[in-house]
């Protein structure tokens, strides 16, 4: 059976497999390792995923959705026509297309995978990821934290032993910091922290805001929302290569945007990077000098503003020797190999931590109006971990106690994340009027709660239907629904993506260019009609090359 690792990213997703002591990436149907995490619905209800969906996102933003990883674990739904999709279902569509690409490439069925999640993903988001996999027909052998996966690759490729790493992962939607140590084949994560709502998308957003403000103040026509997004995203990436860029807001007007300006408008975002870093250093009592390497992963660490900030903070240059887009998927595949106990990896052991404290709300007489959060497991303990505490009812008359479960660090329960609750009946016998609450974090970072009352009766927490959580029944229904959806066949995805791209460029162009593209469209349609695979492939290749050139020249 294939040993698979998946990096289910906010902007891109990747799939890798483990074989002969090595992890390798699997190309998608377009021959690329990166599959855009984008879904689009065509007029006739046909669903596109990946490259062709990203193409369509530019021309049909209302019928396309991206960055849905940021909605995982919430009840927010995306609507297209009469259809509604939960974030788990959208993620499932991406997972399904990765699974198909892997099956085509490997020539065998893929039914299990290790999937990476941001280290700072909470219990609801982790569960949502598992459910997305279930909807896609994949069983999750393990959820691995993204920075841990990346560090596996760094650690295994380093020749020196006994090293401490601080890994910073700034992707499209999330930011993670992890401290880990590699010593004689043992990877030990010491601490993780992060911000689930800080990523490249936020940096793009501040540029969008700036473009709009500039256009207003200079009395220029503001670009449409999609155009502004494209301009901002392109400008952000260009700024990683040059110190200033021109942003063409219309055919006649350009805005000059430079590094200093970017630093100014992104200042509060950059500052938010500091807090989780300080927290992990305090939790581990380590100082900047203790680390052998500061490792940067995630596409957004390519931004010079981030490099500079990290360099200043640690007073040395960070390291980015492995491809930041690839390391997480490769690490997830290594983890799949570890679980299968491959001989080549026999010497390697890995331990991880859970970055959140978990506990219950309790009553405090001095502050009767606020429930106090009483942690049962404190953050950054090595998983799996299990701890128990005893609680008693407030009054002698209570026939049951309510256990409300929270995750977070605030002293007040209400400021933390509510995970669910269970109520435990209280025996009459005064000596038995207590409940022992056991919290267990498994290796995936998922929580189980067992309450045992004084008379010995057990109760396992079935997390109640909080808003962001799907029930098992809903997952089953979503699984069936996916089978009924009209999903564009993966093997035709390349032609489809090209057709959409040609249509988009046709709409964008005018004059001679437009005519030229129109001709290409008819030629390509004729070739498609021949159903001659060889001719089609040759046309696709030639057209892609021409379009790449046009789009570069035109800036996108
Ligand atoms: P995720 O794993 O969350 O999908 P990635 O690690 O793939 O995220 O990073 C995607 C983010 O990186 C996007 O916000 C993208 O704009 C940003 N990014 C990619 N390349 C560059 C670059 N050269 N300069 C600045 N940002 C970049
Ligand atoms: Mg990532």
Coordinates of C-alpha atoms and ligand atoms in Angstrom, one line a residue, residues 7 9-10 12 69 146 169 171-172 298 328, ligand 2:
X7 CA 0.2 19.2 2.6
X9 CA -2.4 24.3 2.2
X10 CA -4.4 27.5 2.1
X12 CA -1.5 25.2 -2.6
X69 CA -8.7 26.5 4.8
X146 CA 3.4 21.4 9.4
X169 CA 6.1 28.8 9.0
X171 CA 2.0 30.4 4.6
X172 CA -1.1 31.8 2.9
X298 CA 6.0 28.8 3.8
X328 CA 5.9 20.0 4.5
Ligands
LIG2 MG1 1.9 25.4 4.0

